[in-house]
Coordinates of C-alpha atoms and ligand atoms in Angstrom, one line a residue:
X1 CA 112.2 104.2 136.5
X2 CA 108.9 102.2 136.0
X3 CA 108.8 98.6 134.9
X4 CA 108.5 98.6 131.0
X5 CA 104.7 97.2 130.3
X6 CA 105.1 96.7 126.5
X7 CA 102.2 99.1 125.8
X8 CA 102.9 102.5 124.4
X9 CA 99.8 104.8 125.2
X10 CA 98.2 106.2 122.4
X11 CA 98.8 110.2 122.7
X12 CA 97.3 111.3 119.4
X13 CA 93.8 110.6 118.3
X14 CA 93.8 108.9 114.9
X15 CA 91.5 110.7 112.5
X16 CA 89.5 107.5 111.7
X17 CA 88.4 107.9 115.4
X18 CA 86.9 111.3 115.3
X19 CA 83.8 110.5 114.5
X20 CA 83.0 108.5 117.7
X21 CA 84.2 111.6 119.4
X22 CA 82.1 114.6 117.9
X23 CA 81.8 117.4 120.8
X24 CA 84.6 116.0 122.7
X25 CA 88.1 117.3 123.5
X26 CA 90.7 115.4 122.2
X27 CA 94.5 115.9 121.3
X28 CA 96.5 115.1 118.1
X29 CA 100.4 115.3 117.7
X30 CA 101.9 116.1 114.3
X31 CA 103.8 118.8 112.3
X32 CA 102.2 122.3 111.5
X33 CA 101.6 121.6 107.7
X34 CA 100.2 124.6 106.6
X35 CA 98.7 127.9 108.1
X36 CA 96.1 129.7 106.4
X37 CA 95.4 133.3 108.5
X38 CA 91.7 134.4 107.7
X39 CA 92.3 137.7 110.0
X40 CA 89.6 136.8 112.7
X41 CA 90.2 133.2 112.5
X42 CA 92.7 130.5 111.2
X43 CA 93.3 127.3 109.5
X44 CA 95.9 125.2 110.8
X45 CA 96.5 122.0 109.0
X46 CA 98.2 119.3 111.2
X47 CA 100.2 116.4 109.4
X48 CA 99.9 113.2 111.1
X49 CA 101.4 109.8 110.1
X50 CA 99.0 109.5 107.3
X51 CA 96.6 112.1 107.2
X52 CA 96.2 116.3 107.3
X53 CA 93.8 117.1 109.9
X54 CA 91.9 120.7 109.5
X55 CA 92.3 122.5 113.0
X56 CA 90.6 126.0 113.2
X57 CA 91.6 128.5 115.4
X58 CA 89.3 131.4 116.7
X59 CA 89.5 133.3 119.9
X60 CA 85.9 132.5 120.4
X61 CA 86.7 129.0 121.0
X62 CA 88.8 129.2 124.1
X63 CA 91.1 131.3 126.2
X64 CA 94.2 130.1 124.1
X65 CA 95.8 132.7 122.0
X66 CA 97.9 132.0 118.8
X67 CA 101.4 132.8 119.3
X68 CA 104.3 133.5 116.6
X69 CA 106.0 130.5 117.5
X70 CA 103.3 128.3 116.0
X71 CA 104.9 128.4 112.5
X72 CA 105.0 125.7 109.6
X73 CA 106.8 122.3 110.3
X74 CA 107.0 122.9 114.0
X75 CA 106.1 119.8 115.8
X76 CA 103.0 120.4 118.1
X77 CA 100.2 118.8 120.4
X78 CA 97.2 120.1 119.5
X79 CA 94.1 119.9 121.7
X80 CA 90.4 120.9 120.5
X81 CA 87.0 120.0 120.2
X82 CA 85.9 117.7 117.3
X83 CA 83.1 119.1 114.9
X84 CA 81.7 118.1 111.8
X85 CA 83.1 120.4 108.9
X86 CA 81.3 122.3 106.4
X87 CA 82.3 120.3 103.0
X88 CA 81.7 121.6 99.5
X89 CA 80.5 118.2 98.4
X90 CA 78.6 117.3 101.2
X91 CA 80.9 114.6 102.3
X92 CA 81.6 113.6 105.9
X93 CA 84.7 115.3 107.3
X94 CA 85.5 116.5 110.8
X95 CA 87.8 119.3 112.2
X96 CA 89.1 120.5 115.5
X97 CA 88.1 123.8 117.1
X98 CA 91.5 124.7 118.7
X99 CA 91.6 125.1 122.6
X100 CA 95.5 124.5 122.9
X101 CA 98.6 124.3 121.2
X102 CA 101.8 122.9 122.9
X103 CA 104.9 123.5 120.8
X104 CA 107.0 120.3 121.0
X105 CA 110.0 121.2 118.8
X106 CA 110.7 124.3 116.5
X107 CA 112.5 124.1 113.2
X108 CA 115.7 126.1 112.7
X109 CA 114.9 127.3 109.2
X110 CA 112.1 127.6 106.4
X111 CA 112.0 124.6 104.1
X112 CA 113.9 125.5 100.9
X113 CA 111.0 124.2 98.7
X114 CA 107.1 124.5 99.3
X115 CA 105.8 121.4 100.7
X116 CA 102.6 122.8 102.0
X117 CA 100.8 123.0 98.7
X118 CA 98.8 120.2 97.0
X119 CA 102.0 119.1 95.3
X120 CA 105.7 119.5 95.0
X121 CA 106.0 121.6 91.9
X122 CA 109.8 122.1 91.8
X123 CA 111.8 119.9 89.3
X124 CA 112.8 116.2 89.7
X125 CA 116.3 117.4 90.5
X126 CA 115.6 119.7 93.3
X127 CA 112.9 117.3 94.9
X128 CA 115.5 114.8 95.2
X129 CA 118.1 117.1 96.5
X130 CA 115.6 118.1 99.2
X131 CA 114.1 114.6 99.8
X132 CA 113.9 114.5 103.6
X133 CA 111.6 117.5 103.2
X134 CA 109.7 116.7 100.0
X135 CA 108.7 113.5 100.9
X136 CA 106.8 115.2 103.8
X137 CA 104.4 116.7 101.1
X138 CA 101.2 114.3 101.3
X139 CA 101.4 113.2 97.6
X140 CA 105.0 112.4 97.7
X141 CA 104.5 110.5 101.1
X142 CA 101.6 108.6 99.5
X143 CA 103.9 107.2 96.9
X144 CA 105.9 105.1 99.4
X145 CA 102.8 104.3 101.2
X146 CA 101.6 102.7 98.2
X147 CA 104.8 101.1 97.6
X148 CA 104.9 99.8 101.1
X149 CA 101.7 98.0 100.1
X150 CA 103.2 96.5 97.2
X151 CA 105.9 95.0 99.5
X152 CA 103.5 94.1 101.9
X153 CA 101.2 92.5 99.5
X154 CA 104.2 90.5 98.2
X155 CA 105.2 89.1 101.6
X156 CA 101.6 88.4 102.6
X157 CA 100.6 86.2 99.7
X158 CA 103.9 84.3 99.7
X159 CA 103.8 83.7 103.4
X160 CA 100.4 82.3 102.7
X161 CA 101.7 80.0 100.1
X162 CA 104.2 78.7 102.5
X163 CA 107.3 80.6 101.0
X164 CA 110.1 81.3 104.0
X165 CA 111.3 85.1 104.0
X166 CA 115.1 85.1 103.8
X167 CA 118.0 87.5 103.8
X168 CA 120.9 86.7 101.7
X169 CA 124.3 88.6 101.6
X170 CA 124.8 91.7 99.6
X171 CA 128.7 91.2 99.7
X172 CA 129.4 88.4 97.1
X173 CA 132.2 86.3 95.7
X174 CA 130.7 86.8 92.3
X175 CA 128.4 88.6 90.3
X176 CA 125.1 86.6 89.8
X177 CA 123.8 88.1 86.4
X178 CA 127.0 88.5 84.5
X179 CA 127.8 91.4 82.4
X180 CA 129.7 94.2 83.4
X181 CA 127.2 96.2 85.6
X182 CA 128.7 94.9 88.9
X183 CA 130.3 97.0 91.7
X184 CA 133.7 95.9 92.8
X185 CA 134.5 96.3 96.5
X186 CA 138.2 96.1 98.2
X187 CA 137.6 93.6 100.9
X188 CA 140.4 93.4 103.1
X189 CA 142.7 93.4 100.1
X190 CA 140.5 90.9 98.3
X191 CA 138.0 91.8 95.3
X192 CA 134.5 91.3 96.0
X193 CA 131.1 92.2 94.6
X194 CA 128.1 94.1 95.5
X195 CA 125.2 91.5 95.0
X196 CA 123.4 92.2 91.6
X197 CA 120.8 89.8 93.0
X198 CA 120.1 87.3 95.6
X199 CA 120.4 84.6 92.5
X200 CA 122.7 82.3 93.6
X201 CA 121.7 82.0 97.4
X202 CA 117.9 82.1 96.7
X203 CA 118.6 78.9 94.7
X204 CA 120.8 77.3 97.4
X205 CA 118.0 77.8 99.9
X206 CA 115.3 75.6 97.5
X207 CA 116.5 72.4 98.9
X208 CA 116.5 73.5 102.3
X209 CA 113.1 75.4 102.5
X210 CA 111.5 74.4 99.2
X211 CA 109.8 78.0 98.6
X212 CA 111.7 81.0 99.7
X213 CA 111.5 84.8 99.2
X214 CA 113.5 88.0 99.7
X215 CA 112.8 91.8 99.4
X216 CA 115.9 93.5 99.6
X217 CA 118.5 96.0 98.0
X218 CA 120.5 95.0 95.0
X219 CA 123.1 97.0 93.1
X220 CA 123.7 97.3 89.4
X221 CA 126.6 99.6 88.1
X222 CA 124.8 100.9 85.2
X223 CA 126.8 103.5 83.7
X224 CA 124.3 105.2 81.7
X225 CA 121.6 107.8 83.0
X226 CA 117.9 106.5 81.9
X227 CA 114.7 107.0 83.2
X228 CA 114.2 103.4 84.0
X229 CA 117.7 102.2 85.5
X230 CA 118.8 102.6 89.4
X231 CA 122.0 101.6 90.8
X232 CA 120.6 100.4 93.7
X233 CA 116.8 99.0 93.7
X234 CA 114.6 96.7 95.7
X235 CA 114.3 93.3 94.3
X236 CA 111.3 91.4 95.4
X237 CA 112.3 87.8 94.6
X238 CA 111.1 84.4 95.0
X239 CA 112.2 80.7 94.2
X240 CA 110.4 77.6 94.4
X241 CA 111.1 74.0 94.0
X242 CA 109.1 70.9 92.7
X243 CA 107.7 73.1 89.9
X244 CA 106.4 71.3 86.8
X245 CA 107.3 73.7 84.5
X246 CA 108.1 77.6 84.6
X247 CA 104.4 78.4 84.1
X248 CA 104.0 77.5 87.9
X249 CA 106.5 80.5 88.5
X250 CA 104.0 82.8 86.3
X251 CA 101.0 81.8 88.0
X252 CA 102.5 82.5 91.3
X253 CA 103.5 85.7 90.2
X254 CA 100.0 86.2 88.7
X255 CA 98.4 85.3 92.1
X256 CA 100.9 87.8 94.1
X257 CA 99.7 90.8 91.7
X258 CA 96.2 90.0 92.1
X259 CA 96.7 90.0 95.8
X260 CA 98.8 93.2 95.8
X261 CA 96.2 95.1 94.0
X262 CA 93.4 94.2 95.9
X263 CA 95.4 95.2 99.2
X264 CA 96.0 98.6 97.7
X265 CA 92.1 98.9 96.8
X266 CA 91.2 98.0 100.1
X267 CA 93.9 99.1 102.8
X268 CA 95.6 101.8 100.7
X269 CA 92.3 103.5 99.5
X270 CA 93.4 107.0 101.0
X271 CA 96.5 107.1 99.1
X272 CA 95.1 105.4 95.9
X273 CA 92.3 108.4 95.9
X274 CA 95.0 110.9 96.5
X275 CA 97.2 110.0 93.8
X276 CA 94.2 108.8 91.5
X277 CA 96.0 105.4 91.1
X278 CA 94.6 103.5 88.3
X279 CA 94.6 99.9 89.7
X280 CA 94.8 97.4 87.0
X281 CA 92.1 94.5 87.2
X282 CA 94.0 91.0 86.8
X283 CA 91.9 88.1 86.0
X284 CA 94.4 86.3 83.8
X285 CA 97.8 87.3 82.2
X286 CA 98.0 86.7 78.7
X287 CA 101.4 85.0 77.3
X288 CA 103.4 85.4 74.2
X289 CA 106.5 83.9 72.9
X290 CA 109.5 86.2 72.2
X291 CA 109.8 85.0 68.7
X292 CA 106.3 85.8 68.1
X293 CA 106.4 89.1 70.0
X294 CA 109.5 90.0 68.1
X295 CA 107.8 89.5 64.7
X296 CA 105.0 91.6 65.7
X297 CA 107.5 94.5 66.7
X298 CA 109.3 94.3 63.5
X299 CA 106.3 94.4 61.5
X300 CA 104.8 97.7 63.2
X301 CA 108.1 99.7 64.1
X302 CA 110.8 101.1 62.2
X303 CA 114.8 101.2 63.0
X304 CA 114.6 97.9 65.6
X305 CA 118.4 96.7 65.2
X306 CA 118.6 94.5 68.6
X307 CA 116.9 91.2 67.2
X308 CA 118.0 89.0 70.4
X309 CA 116.2 91.4 73.2
X310 CA 113.6 94.0 73.1
X311 CA 114.1 98.0 72.9
X312 CA 112.2 100.1 75.0
X313 CA 110.0 101.4 72.3
X314 CA 109.1 97.6 71.4
X315 CA 108.2 97.0 75.1
X316 CA 106.0 100.3 75.0
X317 CA 104.4 98.9 71.8
X318 CA 103.8 95.4 73.3
X319 CA 102.2 97.0 76.3
X320 CA 99.5 98.7 74.1
X321 CA 99.2 95.7 71.9
X322 CA 98.2 93.5 75.1
X323 CA 95.9 96.4 76.3
X324 CA 94.1 96.4 72.7
X325 CA 94.3 92.6 72.0
X326 CA 93.5 91.5 75.7
X327 CA 92.3 94.2 77.5
X328 CA 95.4 93.4 79.9
X329 CA 97.9 95.9 81.5
X330 CA 100.2 92.9 81.9
X331 CA 101.9 90.7 79.4
X332 CA 104.3 87.7 79.9
X333 CA 106.8 87.1 77.3
X334 CA 108.2 83.7 77.4
X335 CA 111.1 81.6 75.7
X336 CA 113.9 84.4 75.5
X337 CA 117.0 83.7 73.5
X338 CA 119.7 81.6 75.3
X339 CA 122.2 83.9 74.2
X340 CA 120.6 86.6 76.3
X341 CA 119.8 84.9 79.5
X342 CA 122.2 84.4 82.4
X343 CA 124.1 81.0 83.0
X344 CA 121.6 79.6 85.5
X345 CA 118.5 79.4 83.1
X346 CA 117.5 76.1 81.7
X347 CA 117.4 75.9 77.8
X348 CA 114.2 74.3 76.3
X349 CA 115.1 70.8 75.5
X350 CA 112.9 71.1 72.6
X351 CA 114.7 74.2 71.2
X352 CA 118.0 74.8 73.0
X353 CA 118.3 78.4 71.1
X354 CA 115.6 79.4 73.6
X355 CA 114.9 79.2 77.3
X356 CA 112.4 78.2 79.6
X357 CA 112.1 82.0 80.7
X358 CA 110.0 84.7 80.9
X359 CA 109.7 88.8 81.5
X360 CA 106.7 90.3 82.6
X361 CA 105.5 93.8 80.9
X362 CA 103.3 96.0 82.8
X363 CA 102.0 99.0 80.6
X364 CA 105.2 98.5 78.4
X365 CA 107.8 98.2 80.8
X366 CA 109.6 95.2 81.9
X367 CA 109.1 94.6 85.6
X368 CA 110.1 91.0 86.1
X369 CA 112.4 88.3 84.9
X370 CA 112.2 84.8 85.7
X371 CA 112.1 81.1 84.7
X372 CA 113.5 77.5 85.3
X373 CA 116.7 76.9 86.5
X374 CA 119.3 74.2 85.5
X375 CA 119.2 71.8 88.6
X376 CA 121.6 68.9 87.1
X377 CA 125.2 69.4 88.1
X378 CA 126.8 68.3 84.7
X379 CA 124.3 70.4 82.8
X380 CA 125.2 73.5 84.9
X381 CA 129.1 72.8 84.7
X382 CA 128.5 72.4 80.7
X383 CA 126.8 75.6 80.4
X384 CA 129.0 77.7 82.3
X385 CA 132.0 76.4 80.2
X386 CA 130.3 77.2 77.2
X387 CA 129.8 80.7 78.2
X388 CA 133.7 80.8 79.0
X389 CA 133.2 80.7 82.7
X390 CA 135.2 79.0 85.2
X391 CA 133.0 76.6 87.3
X392 CA 135.8 76.5 90.0
X393 CA 135.1 80.0 90.8
X394 CA 131.3 79.0 91.5
X395 CA 132.3 76.0 93.7
X396 CA 130.1 76.9 96.5
X397 CA 127.1 78.0 94.2
X398 CA 127.6 74.5 92.6
X399 CA 127.0 72.6 96.0
X400 CA 123.4 73.0 95.2
X401 CA 123.7 71.3 92.1
X402 CA 126.3 68.9 93.1
X403 CA 124.3 67.6 96.4
X404 CA 121.0 67.5 94.8
X405 CA 118.4 70.1 93.9
X406 CA 114.7 69.7 92.9
X407 CA 113.2 70.9 89.5
X408 CA 112.9 74.8 90.6
X409 CA 112.6 78.2 89.2
X410 CA 111.8 81.9 90.4
X411 CA 111.9 85.6 89.4
X412 CA 112.9 89.0 90.4
X413 CA 110.4 91.8 90.4
X414 CA 111.7 95.3 90.4
X415 CA 109.8 97.3 93.1
X416 CA 110.4 101.1 91.8
X417 CA 109.8 100.0 88.3
X418 CA 106.3 98.3 89.3
X419 CA 105.5 101.6 91.3
X420 CA 106.7 103.6 88.6
X421 CA 104.1 102.5 86.0
X422 CA 101.3 101.6 88.7
X423 CA 101.5 105.6 89.4
X424 CA 102.2 106.7 85.7
X425 CA 105.6 108.2 86.3
X426 CA 108.0 108.9 83.4
X427 CA 110.9 108.3 85.6
X428 CA 111.7 105.7 88.2
X429 CA 113.5 108.4 90.3
X430 CA 109.9 109.4 91.3
X431 CA 109.3 106.0 92.7
X432 CA 112.7 105.8 94.8
X433 CA 113.0 107.4 98.2
X434 CA 116.5 108.2 98.0
X435 CA 117.5 107.3 94.3
X436 CA 121.2 106.3 93.7
X437 CA 122.0 106.9 90.2
X438 CA 125.2 107.7 88.1
X439 CA 125.3 111.4 89.5
X440 CA 123.6 110.9 92.7
X441 CA 124.5 109.3 96.2
X442 CA 122.8 111.8 98.3
X443 CA 120.8 112.5 100.3
Ligands
AMO1 P1 116.8 91.0 86.2 O1 118.3 91.4 85.9 O2 116.1 91.0 84.7 O3 116.9 89.4 86.6 O4 116.1 92.0 87.1 C1 114.6 91.7 87.6 C2 114.0 93.0 87.4 O5 114.6 93.8 88.2 C3 114.3 95.3 87.9 N1 115.6 96.0 87.4 C4 115.9 97.2 87.7 N2 115.3 98.1 88.3 C5 115.8 99.3 88.6 N3 117.1 99.7 88.0 C6 117.8 98.7 87.4 N4 119.1 98.9 86.9 C7 117.3 97.4 87.1 N5 117.7 96.2 86.7 C8 116.8 95.3 86.9 C9 113.5 95.0 86.6 C10 113.8 93.7 86.2 O6 113.0 92.9 85.5 N6 118.0 86.9 89.0 C11 117.0 87.5 87.9 C12 115.7 87.3 88.3 C13 115.4 86.1 88.4 O7 115.3 85.2 87.5 O8 114.8 85.2 89.2 C14 117.3 89.0 87.9 O9 117.8 89.7 88.5 O10 112.1 95.4 87.0

């Protein structure tokens, strides 16, 4: 064996370099995505990591003759001459005139769903049942390339703002968010819980790094089947110390979203174009207090029963209102009721009925919760007791407060929810690679 050099030679020419190789023989590797036989010639579309490349077979181009083992979904190395394509709109495209196809692997069966058309047309359940296959369709794939861009933007922006990326445990001694939607786990005879969020740990890391973020899975035992809840989702969290007040968190999120949208426009243009993504312009994001937003909803909507939180139709209404009133796709709602926020949330000293917290709505859907946390030990212990919690069970969490923590706050942003509304989906499962819901743990 040779020594490893650390260099993996490029054996497949990226489409972006075709332009510089017109008239030359190049090789690409990918899956045969689609074959259109036109009797005396054939279009063979090759699916590479990010592109569909049109290749043309004709006996006129070389001595190579198409063989029956060239079938859709086989992996192949296709060699040919780069030539400009004829396009209907006159746009600049290139294709390969095939001079050889080397088969690298042969599928054992024909895919159970059609994936070589512009989009997968089967119903959502079938799409999800065959996810390893349906994801190969370029439009399905593009959803998750965009999702990658969102995470990348979040990571890049926060790294530039001096945040440290961390990973916190997913097997926990307590549920961080309260409520009953927590998965219990038998841990060598002891009951432990799957993390509902990294909340308790990201706070613990503020006195260590001052600013931290995490992108990772969290688990919610949602007992109902809705279009916006998953049992496992990716939470993009950050937590920062030495804040002046909770608007610092909202400003930081505004910056992160501006950065993400810009990154999608510039570096994810092929997917943005393919999915016709309506990227929101974010100059500033308007804010409204919960109490005022509620009053507005009560005036305009009927049959609202929950006075302490928003129902989905209220969020949808507020989304439209923000668009009409401020031309904004986003709306911060602040000062949620103390009764509805978790134990770690700081109450407003001027009105303890409400908290120094916020949600961010995006096109009428909550995508973020956040706010200022309690940093004082006695205040946190008192609040726990008031809520019927036993502070002794949170001894390790309370080390944060006991041994000194700066004023701090943070947020959690649901990756699938943001993707869902960015791409205009009605169901969060379309924006989830392998969704986990009450009825689904496979594939
Ligand atoms: P919260 O519980 O509001 O806050 O969650 C934050 C964001 O996570 C997303 N989300 C979900 N997405 C899909 N399926 C679910 N079941 C689901 N539940 C929540 C939403 C939501 O806005 N620790 C706090 C955040 C913080 O204050 O830092 C928390 O987890 O987009």
